[in-house]
mmCIF file of C-alpha atoms in Angstrom:
data_model
loop_
_atom_site.group_PDB
_atom_site.id
_atom_site.type_symbol
_atom_site.label_atom_id
_atom_site.label_comp_id
_atom_site.label_asym_id
_atom_site.label_seq_id
_atom_site.Cartn_x
_atom_site.Cartn_y
_atom_site.Cartn_z
ATOM 1 C CA UNK A 30 0.000 0.000 0.000
ATOM 2 C CA UNK A 31 3.078 2.245 0.086
ATOM 3 C CA UNK A 32 2.627 3.420 -3.450
ATOM 4 C CA UNK A 33 -0.852 4.763 -2.463
ATOM 5 C CA UNK A 34 0.602 6.786 0.442
ATOM 6 C CA UNK A 35 3.691 8.033 -1.479
ATOM 7 C CA UNK A 36 7.155 6.603 -1.019
ATOM 8 C CA UNK A 37 10.747 7.823 -0.693
ATOM 9 C CA UNK A 38 13.834 6.459 -2.228
ATOM 10 C CA UNK A 39 14.854 3.160 -0.818
ATOM 11 C CA UNK A 40 17.894 4.744 0.837
ATOM 12 C CA UNK A 41 16.092 7.645 2.542
ATOM 13 C CA UNK A 42 13.821 7.783 5.565
ATOM 14 C CA UNK A 43 10.050 7.694 5.042
ATOM 15 C CA UNK A 44 8.376 11.156 4.387
ATOM 16 C CA UNK A 45 5.927 12.285 7.009
ATOM 17 C CA UNK A 46 2.791 14.300 6.406
ATOM 18 C CA UNK A 47 2.912 17.923 7.546
ATOM 19 C CA UNK A 48 0.995 18.346 10.741
ATOM 20 C CA UNK A 49 -2.187 20.482 10.786
ATOM 21 C CA UNK A 50 -4.879 21.201 8.242
ATOM 22 C CA UNK A 51 -4.392 22.556 4.753
ATOM 23 C CA UNK A 52 -5.585 26.053 5.817
ATOM 24 C CA UNK A 53 -2.959 26.149 8.518
ATOM 25 C CA UNK A 54 -0.326 25.213 6.005
ATOM 26 C CA UNK A 55 -1.461 28.009 3.682
ATOM 27 C CA UNK A 56 -1.324 30.555 6.519
ATOM 28 C CA UNK A 57 2.131 29.346 7.440
ATOM 29 C CA UNK A 58 3.339 29.774 3.848
ATOM 30 C CA UNK A 59 1.872 33.305 3.638
ATOM 31 C CA UNK A 60 3.550 34.224 6.916
ATOM 32 C CA UNK A 61 6.936 33.013 5.659
ATOM 33 C CA UNK A 62 6.480 35.039 2.418
ATOM 34 C CA UNK A 63 5.710 38.178 4.399
ATOM 35 C CA UNK A 64 8.823 37.653 6.518
ATOM 36 C CA UNK A 65 10.934 37.157 3.407
ATOM 37 C CA UNK A 66 9.536 40.374 1.866
ATOM 38 C CA UNK A 67 10.304 42.313 5.085
ATOM 39 C CA UNK A 68 13.823 40.865 5.176
ATOM 40 C CA UNK A 69 14.394 41.840 1.561
ATOM 41 C CA UNK A 70 13.129 45.373 2.151
ATOM 42 C CA UNK A 71 15.350 45.720 5.204
ATOM 43 C CA UNK A 72 18.315 44.522 3.176
ATOM 44 C CA UNK A 73 17.607 46.982 0.374
ATOM 45 C CA UNK A 74 17.215 49.806 2.898
ATOM 46 C CA UNK A 75 20.495 48.893 4.560
ATOM 47 C CA UNK A 76 22.262 48.821 1.195
ATOM 48 C CA UNK A 77 20.892 52.259 0.357
ATOM 49 C CA UNK A 78 22.030 53.674 3.696
ATOM 50 C CA UNK A 79 25.508 52.147 3.406
ATOM 51 C CA UNK A 80 25.814 53.352 -0.189
ATOM 52 C CA UNK A 81 24.859 56.865 0.879
ATOM 53 C CA UNK A 82 27.345 56.849 3.711
ATOM 54 C CA UNK A 83 30.092 55.518 1.496
ATOM 55 C CA UNK A 84 29.157 57.947 -1.241
ATOM 56 C CA UNK A 85 29.330 60.915 1.139
ATOM 57 C CA UNK A 86 32.599 59.720 2.573
ATOM 58 C CA UNK A 87 33.905 59.211 -0.939
ATOM 59 C CA UNK A 88 32.885 62.733 -1.947
ATOM 60 C CA UNK A 89 34.563 64.324 1.022
ATOM 61 C CA UNK A 90 37.488 61.974 0.664
ATOM 62 C CA UNK A 91 37.836 62.933 -2.992
ATOM 63 C CA UNK A 92 37.806 66.604 -2.094
ATOM 64 C CA UNK A 93 40.393 65.965 0.605
ATOM 65 C CA UNK A 94 42.673 64.081 -1.771
ATOM 66 C CA UNK A 95 42.100 66.649 -4.477
ATOM 67 C CA UNK A 96 43.139 69.361 -2.010
ATOM 68 C CA UNK A 97 46.412 67.540 -1.467
ATOM 69 C CA UNK A 98 47.042 66.472 -5.063
ATOM 70 C CA UNK A 99 45.718 69.674 -6.694
ATOM 71 C CA UNK A 100 46.715 72.538 -4.344
ATOM 72 C CA UNK A 101 44.987 75.894 -4.253
ATOM 73 C CA UNK A 102 45.956 78.207 -7.090
ATOM 74 C CA UNK A 103 44.730 81.609 -8.249
ATOM 75 C CA UNK A 104 42.912 81.733 -11.567
ATOM 76 C CA UNK A 105 42.961 85.435 -12.438
ATOM 77 C CA UNK A 106 45.876 87.512 -13.757
ATOM 78 C CA UNK A 107 46.530 89.078 -10.356
ATOM 79 C CA UNK A 108 46.557 92.722 -9.320
ATOM 80 C CA UNK A 109 49.074 95.472 -8.626
ATOM 81 C CA UNK A 110 52.799 94.977 -8.277
ATOM 82 C CA UNK A 111 54.929 93.482 -5.553
ATOM 83 C CA UNK A 112 58.727 93.343 -5.533
ATOM 84 C CA UNK A 113 60.098 90.100 -4.136
ATOM 85 C CA UNK A 114 63.696 89.122 -3.481
ATOM 86 C CA UNK A 115 65.252 85.711 -3.990
ATOM 87 C CA UNK A 116 68.070 85.340 -1.511
ATOM 88 C CA UNK A 117 71.439 83.814 -2.341
ATOM 89 C CA UNK A 118 71.191 80.026 -1.992
ATOM 90 C CA UNK A 119 67.372 79.962 -1.788
ATOM 91 C CA UNK A 120 65.724 76.728 -2.978
ATOM 92 C CA UNK A 121 62.498 76.425 -4.960
ATOM 93 C CA UNK A 122 60.717 75.504 -1.719
ATOM 94 C CA UNK A 123 62.117 78.603 0.012
ATOM 95 C CA UNK A 124 60.890 80.790 -2.843
ATOM 96 C CA UNK A 125 57.485 79.053 -2.811
ATOM 97 C CA UNK A 126 56.991 79.811 0.884
ATOM 98 C CA UNK A 127 58.065 83.418 0.364
ATOM 99 C CA UNK A 128 55.656 83.922 -2.552
ATOM 100 C CA UNK A 129 52.794 82.411 -0.570
ATOM 101 C CA UNK A 130 53.567 84.679 2.401
ATOM 102 C CA UNK A 131 53.603 87.710 0.072
ATOM 103 C CA UNK A 132 50.216 86.744 -1.383
ATOM 104 C CA UNK A 133 51.642 86.280 -4.873
ATOM 105 C CA UNK A 134 50.550 82.630 -5.158
ATOM 106 C CA UNK A 135 47.700 80.851 -3.418
ATOM 107 C CA UNK A 136 49.879 78.087 -1.979
ATOM 108 C CA UNK A 137 53.501 77.084 -1.828
ATOM 109 C CA UNK A 138 52.634 73.662 -3.260
ATOM 110 C CA UNK A 139 51.091 75.254 -6.352
ATOM 111 C CA UNK A 140 54.349 77.079 -7.078
ATOM 112 C CA UNK A 141 56.517 74.019 -6.418
ATOM 113 C CA UNK A 142 54.351 71.988 -8.809
ATOM 114 C CA UNK A 143 54.409 74.741 -11.456
ATOM 115 C CA UNK A 144 58.172 75.294 -11.404
ATOM 116 C CA UNK A 145 58.761 71.540 -11.407
ATOM 117 C CA UNK A 146 56.491 71.125 -14.442
ATOM 118 C CA UNK A 147 58.408 73.924 -16.200
ATOM 119 C CA UNK A 148 61.739 72.250 -15.414
ATOM 120 C CA UNK A 149 63.091 75.426 -13.811
ATOM 121 C CA UNK A 150 63.559 74.372 -10.188
ATOM 122 C CA UNK A 151 67.323 74.704 -10.489
ATOM 123 C CA UNK A 152 67.327 77.899 -12.584
ATOM 124 C CA UNK A 153 66.210 80.387 -9.927
ATOM 125 C CA UNK A 154 68.762 83.153 -9.448
ATOM 126 C CA UNK A 155 69.096 85.647 -6.602
ATOM 127 C CA UNK A 156 67.819 89.136 -7.183
ATOM 128 C CA UNK A 157 64.682 91.220 -7.099
ATOM 129 C CA UNK A 158 61.671 90.590 -9.322
ATOM 130 C CA UNK A 159 58.369 92.395 -9.908
ATOM 131 C CA UNK A 160 55.286 90.140 -9.698
ATOM 132 C CA UNK A 161 51.561 90.577 -9.000
ATOM 133 C CA UNK A 162 49.494 89.603 -6.002
ATOM 134 C CA UNK A 163 46.984 86.806 -6.550
ATOM 135 C CA UNK A 164 48.477 85.452 -9.770
ATOM 136 C CA UNK A 165 48.604 81.831 -11.020
ATOM 137 C CA UNK A 166 51.711 79.975 -9.936
ATOM 138 C CA UNK A 167 52.656 79.128 -13.541
ATOM 139 C CA UNK A 168 52.718 82.829 -14.445
ATOM 140 C CA UNK A 169 54.825 83.593 -11.384
ATOM 141 C CA UNK A 170 57.375 81.080 -12.664
ATOM 142 C CA UNK A 171 57.652 82.919 -16.000
ATOM 143 C CA UNK A 172 58.228 86.275 -14.254
ATOM 144 C CA UNK A 173 61.090 84.840 -12.203
ATOM 145 C CA UNK A 174 63.247 84.673 -15.321
ATOM 146 C CA UNK A 175 66.771 85.971 -14.482
ATOM 147 C CA UNK A 176 66.495 88.304 -17.494
ATOM 148 C CA UNK A 177 63.625 90.095 -15.747
ATOM 149 C CA UNK A 178 65.469 90.902 -12.534
ATOM 150 C CA UNK A 179 65.254 94.411 -11.153
ATOM 151 C CA UNK A 180 68.844 95.563 -10.916
ATOM 152 C CA UNK A 181 71.385 98.172 -11.843
ATOM 153 C CA UNK A 182 74.597 97.066 -13.505
ATOM 154 C CA UNK A 183 77.585 99.135 -12.505
ATOM 155 C CA UNK A 184 81.055 98.679 -13.956
ATOM 156 C CA UNK A 185 83.919 99.739 -11.714
ATOM 157 C CA UNK A 186 86.921 100.402 -13.939
ATOM 158 C CA UNK A 187 90.453 99.237 -13.170
ATOM 159 C CA UNK A 188 92.699 101.702 -11.398
ATOM 160 C CA UNK A 189 90.068 103.872 -9.714
ATOM 161 C CA UNK A 190 90.871 105.219 -6.276
ATOM 162 C CA UNK A 191 88.513 104.303 -3.491
ATOM 163 C CA UNK A 192 87.222 107.885 -3.240
ATOM 164 C CA UNK A 193 86.199 107.762 -6.912
ATOM 165 C CA UNK A 194 84.555 104.373 -6.429
ATOM 166 C CA UNK A 195 82.482 105.808 -3.591
ATOM 167 C CA UNK A 196 81.355 108.632 -5.878
ATOM 168 C CA UNK A 197 80.264 106.196 -8.594
ATOM 169 C CA UNK A 198 78.489 103.922 -6.122
ATOM 170 C CA UNK A 199 76.684 106.909 -4.644
ATOM 171 C CA UNK A 200 75.515 108.051 -8.079
ATOM 172 C CA UNK A 201 74.340 104.551 -9.019
ATOM 173 C CA UNK A 202 72.459 103.842 -5.787
ATOM 174 C CA UNK A 203 71.429 107.236 -4.463
ATOM 175 C CA UNK A 204 73.125 106.485 -1.163
ATOM 176 C CA UNK A 205 75.335 109.201 0.361
ATOM 177 C CA UNK A 206 79.093 108.915 -0.095
ATOM 178 C CA UNK A 207 79.476 109.057 3.702
ATOM 179 C CA UNK A 208 77.438 105.870 3.926
ATOM 180 C CA UNK A 209 80.041 104.058 1.834
ATOM 181 C CA UNK A 210 82.890 105.616 3.786
ATOM 182 C CA UNK A 211 81.373 104.380 7.027
ATOM 183 C CA UNK A 212 80.685 100.932 5.562
ATOM 184 C CA UNK A 213 84.312 100.660 4.402
ATOM 185 C CA UNK A 214 85.357 100.520 8.051
ATOM 186 C CA UNK A 215 83.010 97.608 8.838
ATOM 187 C CA UNK A 216 83.645 93.884 8.504
ATOM 188 C CA UNK A 217 83.814 93.293 4.751
ATOM 189 C CA UNK A 218 85.768 90.045 4.711
ATOM 190 C CA UNK A 219 89.093 91.668 3.835
ATOM 191 C CA UNK A 220 92.152 89.406 3.855
ATOM 192 C CA UNK A 221 94.519 89.912 6.814
ATOM 193 C CA UNK A 222 97.187 91.547 4.628
ATOM 194 C CA UNK A 223 94.777 94.366 3.756
ATOM 195 C CA UNK A 224 95.293 95.593 7.336
ATOM 196 C CA UNK A 225 91.692 96.726 7.551
ATOM 197 C CA UNK A 226 91.971 99.197 4.668
ATOM 198 C CA UNK A 227 89.756 98.800 1.600
ATOM 199 C CA UNK A 228 91.962 100.738 -0.858
ATOM 200 C CA UNK A 229 93.459 98.245 -3.288
ATOM 201 C CA UNK A 230 90.921 95.522 -2.449
ATOM 202 C CA UNK A 231 87.703 96.921 -3.965
ATOM 203 C CA UNK A 232 87.974 94.781 -7.053
ATOM 204 C CA UNK A 233 87.109 96.388 -10.401
ATOM 205 C CA UNK A 234 84.356 94.460 -12.195
ATOM 206 C CA UNK A 235 80.724 94.716 -13.294
ATOM 207 C CA UNK A 236 78.327 94.353 -10.388
ATOM 208 C CA UNK A 237 74.589 93.854 -10.183
ATOM 209 C CA UNK A 238 73.357 96.253 -7.542
ATOM 210 C CA UNK A 239 69.756 95.928 -6.396
ATOM 211 C CA UNK A 240 67.956 98.720 -4.524
ATOM 212 C CA UNK A 241 67.775 96.630 -1.341
ATOM 213 C CA UNK A 242 71.540 96.183 -1.001
ATOM 214 C CA UNK A 243 73.137 98.247 1.745
ATOM 215 C CA UNK A 244 76.449 100.065 1.313
ATOM 216 C CA UNK A 245 78.118 97.342 3.351
ATOM 217 C CA UNK A 246 76.536 94.643 1.154
ATOM 218 C CA UNK A 247 77.891 96.284 -1.990
ATOM 219 C CA UNK A 248 81.418 96.727 -0.653
ATOM 220 C CA UNK A 249 81.375 93.158 0.627
ATOM 221 C CA UNK A 250 80.546 91.959 -2.891
ATOM 222 C CA UNK A 251 83.603 93.832 -4.160
ATOM 223 C CA UNK A 252 85.870 92.322 -1.521
ATOM 224 C CA UNK A 253 84.442 88.864 -2.227
ATOM 225 C CA UNK A 254 85.309 89.392 -5.871
ATOM 226 C CA UNK A 255 88.868 90.379 -4.898
ATOM 227 C CA UNK A 256 89.222 87.256 -2.776
ATOM 228 C CA UNK A 257 88.092 85.138 -5.727
ATOM 229 C CA UNK A 258 90.652 86.809 -7.999
ATOM 230 C CA UNK A 259 93.388 86.358 -5.381
ATOM 231 C CA UNK A 260 92.569 82.678 -5.020
ATOM 232 C CA UNK A 261 92.475 82.183 -8.791
ATOM 233 C CA UNK A 262 95.883 83.848 -9.153
ATOM 234 C CA UNK A 263 97.297 81.951 -6.141
ATOM 235 C CA UNK A 264 98.336 85.352 -4.838
ATOM 236 C CA UNK A 265 99.791 84.178 -1.551
ATOM 237 C CA UNK A 266 101.675 81.226 -3.046
ATOM 238 C CA UNK A 267 103.084 83.209 -5.962
ATOM 239 C CA UNK A 268 104.078 86.120 -3.700
ATOM 240 C CA UNK A 269 105.988 83.713 -1.480
ATOM 241 C CA UNK A 270 107.918 82.425 -4.492
ATOM 242 C CA UNK A 271 108.895 86.009 -5.357
ATOM 243 C CA UNK A 272 110.029 86.586 -1.775
ATOM 244 C CA UNK A 273 107.471 89.347 -1.109
ATOM 245 C CA UNK A 274 104.229 89.605 0.831
ATOM 246 C CA UNK A 275 100.724 89.515 -0.723
ATOM 247 C CA UNK A 276 100.265 93.110 0.422
ATOM 248 C CA UNK A 277 103.404 94.193 -1.430
ATOM 249 C CA UNK A 278 102.078 92.509 -4.568
ATOM 250 C CA UNK A 279 98.872 94.568 -4.392
ATOM 251 C CA UNK A 280 100.865 97.773 -3.810
ATOM 252 C CA UNK A 281 103.035 97.007 -6.846
ATOM 253 C CA UNK A 282 99.938 96.091 -8.880
ATOM 254 C CA UNK A 283 98.268 99.378 -7.923
ATOM 255 C CA UNK A 284 101.290 101.340 -9.184
ATOM 256 C CA UNK A 285 101.433 99.257 -12.350
ATOM 257 C CA UNK A 286 97.733 99.940 -12.920
ATOM 258 C CA UNK A 287 98.281 103.686 -12.518
ATOM 259 C CA UNK A 288 101.492 103.950 -14.558
ATOM 260 C CA UNK A 289 101.092 101.550 -17.500
ATOM 261 C CA UNK A 290 99.856 102.982 -20.777
ATOM 262 C CA UNK A 291 98.352 99.636 -21.847
ATOM 263 C CA UNK A 292 97.956 96.053 -20.692
ATOM 264 C CA UNK A 293 100.920 94.818 -22.752
ATOM 265 C CA UNK A 294 103.314 97.129 -20.899
ATOM 266 C CA UNK A 295 102.205 96.117 -17.420
ATOM 267 C CA UNK A 296 104.740 93.282 -16.907
ATOM 268 C CA UNK A 297 107.546 95.636 -18.017
ATOM 269 C CA UNK A 298 106.428 98.361 -15.581
ATOM 270 C CA UNK A 299 106.381 95.754 -12.823
ATOM 271 C CA UNK A 300 109.927 94.734 -13.761
ATOM 272 C CA UNK A 301 111.125 98.355 -13.491
ATOM 273 C CA UNK A 302 109.689 98.530 -9.949
ATOM 274 C CA UNK A 303 111.410 95.306 -8.889
ATOM 275 C CA UNK A 304 114.683 96.328 -10.566
ATOM 276 C CA UNK A 305 114.774 99.632 -8.702
ATOM 277 C CA UNK A 306 113.961 98.018 -5.371
ATOM 278 C CA UNK A 307 116.522 95.279 -5.993
ATOM 279 C CA UNK A 308 119.508 97.531 -6.689
ATOM 280 C CA UNK A 309 122.289 97.761 -4.147
ATOM 281 C CA UNK A 310 121.858 100.265 -2.716
ATOM 282 C CA UNK A 311 118.126 100.362 -3.589
ATOM 283 C CA UNK A 312 116.959 103.055 -5.939
ATOM 284 C CA UNK A 313 113.982 105.224 -5.020
ATOM 285 C CA UNK A 314 110.901 104.336 -7.019
ATOM 286 C CA UNK A 315 110.338 107.999 -7.955
ATOM 287 C CA UNK A 316 106.850 107.361 -9.307
ATOM 288 C CA UNK A 317 104.679 110.400 -10.047
ATOM 289 C CA UNK A 318 101.518 108.350 -9.476
ATOM 290 C CA UNK A 319 102.358 107.754 -5.820
ATOM 291 C CA UNK A 320 103.127 111.435 -5.252
ATOM 292 C CA UNK A 321 99.803 112.489 -6.762
ATOM 293 C CA UNK A 322 97.940 109.955 -4.654
ATOM 294 C CA UNK A 323 99.490 111.304 -1.460
ATOM 295 C CA UNK A 324 98.379 114.817 -2.436
ATOM 296 C CA UNK A 325 94.876 113.618 -3.434
ATOM 297 C CA UNK A 326 95.513 115.023 -6.902
ATOM 298 C CA UNK A 327 95.181 113.571 -10.389
ATOM 299 C CA UNK A 328 97.552 113.749 -13.298
ATOM 300 C CA UNK A 329 100.341 111.853 -15.017
ATOM 301 C CA UNK A 330 103.164 114.232 -14.151
ATOM 302 C CA UNK A 331 104.029 115.711 -10.775
ATOM 303 C CA UNK A 332 105.208 119.299 -10.619
ATOM 304 C CA UNK A 333 108.340 120.467 -8.812
ATOM 305 C CA UNK A 334 106.102 121.699 -6.004
ATOM 306 C CA UNK A 335 104.428 118.294 -5.822
ATOM 307 C CA UNK A 336 107.803 116.597 -5.534
ATOM 308 C CA UNK A 337 108.538 118.564 -2.365
ATOM 309 C CA UNK A 338 105.603 116.873 -0.624
ATOM 310 C CA UNK A 339 106.245 115.338 2.770
ATOM 311 C CA UNK A 340 103.585 112.681 2.196
ATOM 312 C CA UNK A 341 104.629 109.096 2.965
ATOM 313 C CA UNK A 342 103.558 108.379 -0.635
ATOM 314 C CA UNK A 343 106.292 110.626 -2.063
ATOM 315 C CA UNK A 344 108.519 107.866 -3.458
ATOM 316 C CA UNK A 345 110.953 110.450 -4.809
ATOM 317 C CA UNK A 346 111.995 111.193 -1.234
ATOM 318 C CA UNK A 347 111.113 108.007 0.637
ATOM 319 C CA UNK A 348 112.753 104.647 -0.157
ATOM 320 C CA UNK A 349 110.840 101.463 -0.855
ATOM 321 C CA UNK A 350 107.187 100.979 -1.617
ATOM 322 C CA UNK A 351 104.537 103.426 -0.400
ATOM 323 C CA UNK A 352 102.655 102.381 2.753
ATOM 324 C CA UNK A 353 99.614 101.128 0.855
ATOM 325 C CA UNK A 354 97.996 100.655 -2.559
ATOM 326 C CA UNK A 355 97.310 103.816 -4.558
ATOM 327 C CA UNK A 356 94.491 102.387 -6.702
ATOM 328 C CA UNK A 357 92.341 99.302 -7.058
ATOM 329 C CA UNK A 358 94.076 97.056 -9.596
ATOM 330 C CA UNK A 359 92.448 94.492 -11.837
ATOM 331 C CA UNK A 360 93.450 91.005 -12.957
ATOM 332 C CA UNK A 361 96.055 92.135 -15.505
ATOM 333 C CA UNK A 362 97.934 94.386 -13.100
ATOM 334 C CA UNK A 363 97.952 91.736 -10.364
ATOM 335 C CA UNK A 364 99.196 89.156 -12.855
ATOM 336 C CA UNK A 365 101.947 91.558 -13.988
ATOM 337 C CA UNK A 366 103.047 92.098 -10.380
ATOM 338 C CA UNK A 367 103.223 88.337 -9.908
ATOM 339 C CA UNK A 368 104.868 87.647 -13.279
ATOM 340 C CA UNK A 369 107.066 90.621 -14.274
ATOM 341 C CA UNK A 370 108.748 90.619 -17.658
ATOM 342 C CA UNK A 371 112.435 89.820 -18.023
ATOM 343 C CA UNK A 372 114.618 92.884 -18.578
ATOM 344 C CA UNK A 373 117.102 95.319 -17.056
ATOM 345 C CA UNK A 374 114.967 98.447 -17.446
ATOM 346 C CA UNK A 375 115.198 101.096 -14.761
ATOM 347 C CA UNK A 376 113.207 103.892 -16.398
ATOM 348 C CA UNK A 377 110.111 104.248 -18.483
ATOM 349 C CA UNK A 378 108.166 107.212 -19.833
ATOM 350 C CA UNK A 379 104.750 107.224 -21.448
ATOM 351 C CA UNK A 380 105.781 109.459 -24.297
ATOM 352 C CA UNK A 381 102.350 109.503 -25.943
ATOM 353 C CA UNK A 382 99.585 109.135 -23.342
ATOM 354 C CA UNK A 383 96.777 109.450 -25.905
ATOM 355 C CA UNK A 384 97.991 106.410 -27.794
ATOM 356 C CA UNK A 385 99.380 104.665 -24.718
ATOM 357 C CA UNK A 386 102.946 104.506 -26.009
ATOM 358 C CA UNK A 387 105.525 103.851 -23.282
ATOM 359 C CA UNK A 388 109.291 103.572 -23.814
ATOM 360 C CA UNK A 389 111.665 101.670 -21.512
ATOM 361 C CA UNK A 390 115.398 101.961 -20.981
ATOM 362 C CA UNK A 391 118.196 100.874 -18.654
ATOM 363 C CA UNK A 392 120.357 103.882 -19.546
ATOM 364 C CA UNK A 393 119.930 107.233 -17.814
ATOM 365 C CA UNK A 394 120.934 109.266 -20.845
ATOM 366 C CA UNK A 395 118.292 107.500 -22.917
ATOM 367 C CA UNK A 396 115.812 108.186 -20.140
ATOM 368 C CA UNK A 397 116.520 111.929 -20.404
ATOM 369 C CA UNK A 398 115.856 111.750 -24.147
ATOM 370 C CA UNK A 399 112.486 110.008 -23.809
ATOM 371 C CA UNK A 400 111.567 112.331 -20.961
ATOM 372 C CA UNK A 401 112.216 115.292 -23.233
ATOM 373 C CA UNK A 402 110.073 113.592 -25.872
ATOM 374 C CA UNK A 403 107.233 113.400 -23.355
ATOM 375 C CA UNK A 404 107.637 117.106 -22.550
ATOM 376 C CA UNK A 405 107.499 118.043 -26.224
ATOM 377 C CA UNK A 406 104.399 115.916 -26.814
ATOM 378 C CA UNK A 407 102.632 117.420 -23.836
ATOM 379 C CA UNK A 408 103.694 121.045 -24.177
#
């Protein structure tokens, strides 16, 4: 009779009839369906809530990341003008912070990114630049081109006295001459053999002078340039080989600078100085340039009255070198003092100053002849 009641597989246990009536079974099925629908709705609601939370977090997270990856930057062209200064040795990060503090760029990171993208991180040069407040970082990078620096170029010529240099610096900067005189007595980085005096060590060259530089800053730049030239020439080592001091070399170079008619004659003028000092007994230098310096006068020929001067720079009366340099020599004069020409000359006369013609001799009678030639040429 099993086939009438329904049967299971031979291996499984016999199926039992569900307890209760058919109506109860139907109610039970409807109740389970309602529970499943509620569970599904709850699941959908939970998914919506979680999605919303994650979406909001993602939005704020995206903005946060974007704020880090894409820093604040100004969009407009900017307004007004602001002069900024890049200090010596400043890095791109240093400049970025300075520009942000000045209100030129919206953020330091924007500038760092912009200058990195332009490949100019290593091309920043010290100086002053005119920019605008509230400008895009990329435009700020273009205005920091070294060619757009705010500066005055001043060329200090070889052989100028310090007093004349002060005049030219005053004219170029608008600062009083007294300000440069006072600054010359401050710590400028002079070498020990300068003995604290700037004359002879304000190196002639072309300098970039910005409005913000003080008188001391400018003179320090000139001394720094002298120290570079001295190191390049091995001034101390070469002076030692000649058996003289570095200070004596600069004194000789200053006379050479003042006396030589042209660069080619400088080593010969230096040789005349060394030949006179090396005679036994030594011969007075008898240089008009030193006499004129001691009298604070200019000219290529001292008068008889000038030669009676009691100044320590009167090398007609006083033996040896003068007590200090009489001008600020350049590279050529220093090189001539370190490497004098070979020769026995004891006299020289610039017979034609306009054309820079100088004649040399080791014979006093010949010297008198070329001296007379100078007098005829100069009335």
